[in-house]
CSV table of C-alpha atoms in Angstrom, one decimal:
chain,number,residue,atom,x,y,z
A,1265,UNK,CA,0.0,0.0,0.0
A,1266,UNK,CA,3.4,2.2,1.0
A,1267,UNK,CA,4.4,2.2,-3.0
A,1268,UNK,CA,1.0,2.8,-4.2
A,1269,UNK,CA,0.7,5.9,-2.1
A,1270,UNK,CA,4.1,7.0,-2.9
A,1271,UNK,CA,2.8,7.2,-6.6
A,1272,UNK,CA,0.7,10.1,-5.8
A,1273,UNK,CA,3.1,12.5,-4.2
A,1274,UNK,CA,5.4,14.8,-4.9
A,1275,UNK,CA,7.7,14.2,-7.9
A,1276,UNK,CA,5.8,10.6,-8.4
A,1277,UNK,CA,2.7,12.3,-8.8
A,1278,UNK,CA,3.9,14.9,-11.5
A,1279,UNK,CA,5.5,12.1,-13.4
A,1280,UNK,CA,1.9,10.4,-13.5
A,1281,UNK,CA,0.0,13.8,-14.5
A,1282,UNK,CA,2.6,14.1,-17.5
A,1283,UNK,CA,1.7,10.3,-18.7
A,1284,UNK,CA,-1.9,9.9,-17.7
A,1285,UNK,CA,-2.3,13.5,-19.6
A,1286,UNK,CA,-5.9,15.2,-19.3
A,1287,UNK,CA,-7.7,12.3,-19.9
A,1288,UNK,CA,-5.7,10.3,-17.2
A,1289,UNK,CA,-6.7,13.4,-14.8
A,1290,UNK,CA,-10.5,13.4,-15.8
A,1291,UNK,CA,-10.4,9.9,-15.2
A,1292,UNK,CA,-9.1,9.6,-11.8
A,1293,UNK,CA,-11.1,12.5,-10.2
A,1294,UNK,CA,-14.1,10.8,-11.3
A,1295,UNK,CA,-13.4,7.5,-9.7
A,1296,UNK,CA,-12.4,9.4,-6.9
A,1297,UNK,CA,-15.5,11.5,-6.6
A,1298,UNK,CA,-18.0,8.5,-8.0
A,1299,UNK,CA,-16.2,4.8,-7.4
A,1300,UNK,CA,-16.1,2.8,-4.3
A,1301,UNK,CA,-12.5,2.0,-5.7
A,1302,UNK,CA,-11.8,5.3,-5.8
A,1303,UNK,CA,-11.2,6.8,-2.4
A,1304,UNK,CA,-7.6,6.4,-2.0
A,1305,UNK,CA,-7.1,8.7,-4.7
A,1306,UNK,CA,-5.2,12.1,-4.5
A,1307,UNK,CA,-8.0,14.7,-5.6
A,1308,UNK,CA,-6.5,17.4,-3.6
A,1309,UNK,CA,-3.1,17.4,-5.3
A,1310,UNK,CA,-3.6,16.2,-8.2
A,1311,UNK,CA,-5.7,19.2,-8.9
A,1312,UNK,CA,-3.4,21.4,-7.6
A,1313,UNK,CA,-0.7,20.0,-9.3
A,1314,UNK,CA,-2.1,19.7,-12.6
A,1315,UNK,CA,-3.1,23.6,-12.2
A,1316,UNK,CA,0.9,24.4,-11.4
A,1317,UNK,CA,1.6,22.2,-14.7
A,1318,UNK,CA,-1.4,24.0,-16.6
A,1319,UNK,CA,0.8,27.5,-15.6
A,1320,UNK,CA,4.0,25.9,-17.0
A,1321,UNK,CA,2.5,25.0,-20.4
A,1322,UNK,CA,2.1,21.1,-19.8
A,1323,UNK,CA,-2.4,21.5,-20.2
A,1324,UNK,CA,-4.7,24.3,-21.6
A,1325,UNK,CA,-6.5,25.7,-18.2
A,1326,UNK,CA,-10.1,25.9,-20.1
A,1327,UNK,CA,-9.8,22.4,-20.5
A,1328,UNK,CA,-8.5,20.9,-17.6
A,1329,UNK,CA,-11.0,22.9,-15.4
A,1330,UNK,CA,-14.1,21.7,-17.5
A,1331,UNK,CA,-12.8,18.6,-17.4
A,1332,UNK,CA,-12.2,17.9,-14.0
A,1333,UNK,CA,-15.8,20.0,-12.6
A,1334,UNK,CA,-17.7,17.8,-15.3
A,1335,UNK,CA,-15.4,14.6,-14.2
A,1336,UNK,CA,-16.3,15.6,-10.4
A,1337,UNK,CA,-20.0,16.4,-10.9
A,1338,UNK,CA,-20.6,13.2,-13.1
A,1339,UNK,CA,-18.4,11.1,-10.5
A,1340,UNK,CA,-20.9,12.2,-7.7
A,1341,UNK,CA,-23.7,11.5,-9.6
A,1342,UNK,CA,-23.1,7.9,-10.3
A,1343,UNK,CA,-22.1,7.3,-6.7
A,1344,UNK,CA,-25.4,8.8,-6.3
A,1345,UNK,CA,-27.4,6.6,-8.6
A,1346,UNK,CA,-25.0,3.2,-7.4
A,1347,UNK,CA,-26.2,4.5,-3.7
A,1348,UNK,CA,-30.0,4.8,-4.5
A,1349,UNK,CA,-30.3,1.2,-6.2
A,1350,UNK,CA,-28.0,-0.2,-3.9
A,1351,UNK,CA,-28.5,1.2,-0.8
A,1352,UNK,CA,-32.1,-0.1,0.1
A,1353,UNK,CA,-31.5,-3.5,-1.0
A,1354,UNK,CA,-28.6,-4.0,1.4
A,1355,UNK,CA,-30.5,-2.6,4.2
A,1356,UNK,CA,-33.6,-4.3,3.0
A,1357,UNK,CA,-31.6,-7.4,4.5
A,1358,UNK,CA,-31.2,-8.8,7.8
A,1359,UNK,CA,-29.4,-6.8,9.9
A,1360,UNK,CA,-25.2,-7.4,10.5
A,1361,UNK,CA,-22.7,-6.0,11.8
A,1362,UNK,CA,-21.7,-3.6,8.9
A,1363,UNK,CA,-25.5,-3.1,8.0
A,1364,UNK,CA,-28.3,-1.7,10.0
A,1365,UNK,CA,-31.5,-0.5,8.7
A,1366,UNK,CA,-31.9,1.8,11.3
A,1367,UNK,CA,-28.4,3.6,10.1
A,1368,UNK,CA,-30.1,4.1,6.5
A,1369,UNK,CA,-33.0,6.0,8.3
A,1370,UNK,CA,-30.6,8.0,10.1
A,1371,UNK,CA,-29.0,8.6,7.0
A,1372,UNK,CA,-32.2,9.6,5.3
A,1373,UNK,CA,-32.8,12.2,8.1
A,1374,UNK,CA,-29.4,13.7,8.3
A,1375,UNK,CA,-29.7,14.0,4.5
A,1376,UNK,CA,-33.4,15.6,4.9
A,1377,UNK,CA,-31.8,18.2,7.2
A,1378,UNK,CA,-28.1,18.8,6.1
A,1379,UNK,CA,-27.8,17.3,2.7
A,1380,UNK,CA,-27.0,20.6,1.1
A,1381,UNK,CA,-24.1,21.3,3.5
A,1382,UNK,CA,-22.5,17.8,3.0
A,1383,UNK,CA,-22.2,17.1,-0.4
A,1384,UNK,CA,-20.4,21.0,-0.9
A,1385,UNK,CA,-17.9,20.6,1.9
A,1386,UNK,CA,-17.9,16.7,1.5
A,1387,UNK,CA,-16.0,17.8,-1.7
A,1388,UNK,CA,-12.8,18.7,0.8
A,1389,UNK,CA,-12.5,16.1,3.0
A,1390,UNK,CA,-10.6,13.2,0.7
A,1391,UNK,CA,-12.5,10.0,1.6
A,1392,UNK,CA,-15.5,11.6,2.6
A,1393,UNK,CA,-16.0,13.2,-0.8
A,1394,UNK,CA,-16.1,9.3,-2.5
A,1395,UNK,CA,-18.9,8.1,0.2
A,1396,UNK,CA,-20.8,11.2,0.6
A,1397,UNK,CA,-22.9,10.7,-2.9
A,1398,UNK,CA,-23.7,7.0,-2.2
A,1399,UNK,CA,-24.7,7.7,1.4
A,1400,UNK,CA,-27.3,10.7,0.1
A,1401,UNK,CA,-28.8,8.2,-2.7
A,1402,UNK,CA,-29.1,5.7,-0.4
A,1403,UNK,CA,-30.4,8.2,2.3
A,1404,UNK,CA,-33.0,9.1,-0.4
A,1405,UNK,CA,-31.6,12.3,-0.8
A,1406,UNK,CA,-34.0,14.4,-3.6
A,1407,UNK,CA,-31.9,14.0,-6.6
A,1408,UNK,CA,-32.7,18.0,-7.6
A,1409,UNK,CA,-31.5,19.1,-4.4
A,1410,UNK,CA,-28.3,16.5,-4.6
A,1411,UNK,CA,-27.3,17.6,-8.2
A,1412,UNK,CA,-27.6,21.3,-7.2
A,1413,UNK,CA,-25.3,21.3,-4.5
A,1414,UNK,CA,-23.2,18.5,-6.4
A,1415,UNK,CA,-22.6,21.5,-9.5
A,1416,UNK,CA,-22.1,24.2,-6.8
A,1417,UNK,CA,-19.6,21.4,-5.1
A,1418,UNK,CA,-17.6,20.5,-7.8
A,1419,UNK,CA,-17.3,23.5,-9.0
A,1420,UNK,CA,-15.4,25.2,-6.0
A,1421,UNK,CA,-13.4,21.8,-5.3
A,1422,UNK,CA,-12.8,21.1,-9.2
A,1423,UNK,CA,-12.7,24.6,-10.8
A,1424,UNK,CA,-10.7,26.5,-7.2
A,1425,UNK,CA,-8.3,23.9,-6.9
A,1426,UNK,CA,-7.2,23.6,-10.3
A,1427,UNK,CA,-7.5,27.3,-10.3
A,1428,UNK,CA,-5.6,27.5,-7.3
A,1429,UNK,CA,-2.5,26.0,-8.7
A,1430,UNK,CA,-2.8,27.6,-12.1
A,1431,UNK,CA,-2.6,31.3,-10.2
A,1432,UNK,CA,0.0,30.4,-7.6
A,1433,UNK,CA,2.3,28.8,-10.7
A,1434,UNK,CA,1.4,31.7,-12.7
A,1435,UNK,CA,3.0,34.0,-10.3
A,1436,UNK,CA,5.9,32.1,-8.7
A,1437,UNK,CA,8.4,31.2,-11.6
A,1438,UNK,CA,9.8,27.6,-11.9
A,1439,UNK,CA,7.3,26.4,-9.0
């Protein structure tokens, strides 16, 4: 686990940027944002960092930011969709140890009353951010409610991260 996490930092993780390219980067903030498989993944930096490289040349910084808020926002929505036909048929089940039906009606209720809240700041919290959209479809979560606040997430996590690099690469030389 050491060496895969080593591939996402520092000079590793600029060496995968420059070979996975755009699509590479579109590819892994979805998974990240919309995959079970995905929440090991560095959002965060790699966002950042592909914003520095975007300042040096490497990407064009129209496209990696509508890439990677359309990469985010369609991420959370099939997490979303996975959560809501999956959800209610695992906690239609017995109960065990992992699964509780009483946890998916807590879950429904939390969503009901801070739903909004979550799923923007769920966007900065790595881990969080992958589980977040499956939990609110599960939770029953009203998908017009979910995908506004998904947009108005991914865009400041996406879109100001990305940015965010971009600018401070922009104005520091040789970052």
């Amino acid at each position: 686990m050491d060496k895969i996490l080593n591939l996402f930092s520092g000079e590793n993780l600029i060496i995968l940027i420059k070979t996975v390219g755009l699509v590479g980067v579109y590819a892994i903030i979805f998974a990240e944002s919309g995959l079970l498989i995905g929440f090991f993944l560095p959002g965060d930096s790699l966002l950042f960092t592909a914003g520095i490289l975007a300042s040096q040349g490497l990407f064009n910084i129209y496209l990696l930011v509508i890439g990677v808020f359309a990469a985010a926002v369609f991420g959370d929505s099939v997490g979303y969709s996975f959560g809501k036909k999956v959800g209610p048929k695992i906690f239609s089940r017995e109960d065990s140890m992992f699964f509780k039906k009483e946890h998916l009606n807590k879950a429904q209720a939390y969503y009901d009353k801070y739903g909004a809240k979550t799923i923007v700041l769920a966007r900065f919290i790595p881990i969080v951010r992958t589980f977040a959209p499956i939990v609110a479809g599960a939770g029953n979560m009203k998908y017009r409610s979910f995908i506004t606040y998904n947009i108005i997430g991914g865009a400041l996590w996406a879109i100001g991260m990305s940015l965010a690099g971009f600018f401070l690469g922009s104005s520091i030389p040789d970052i």
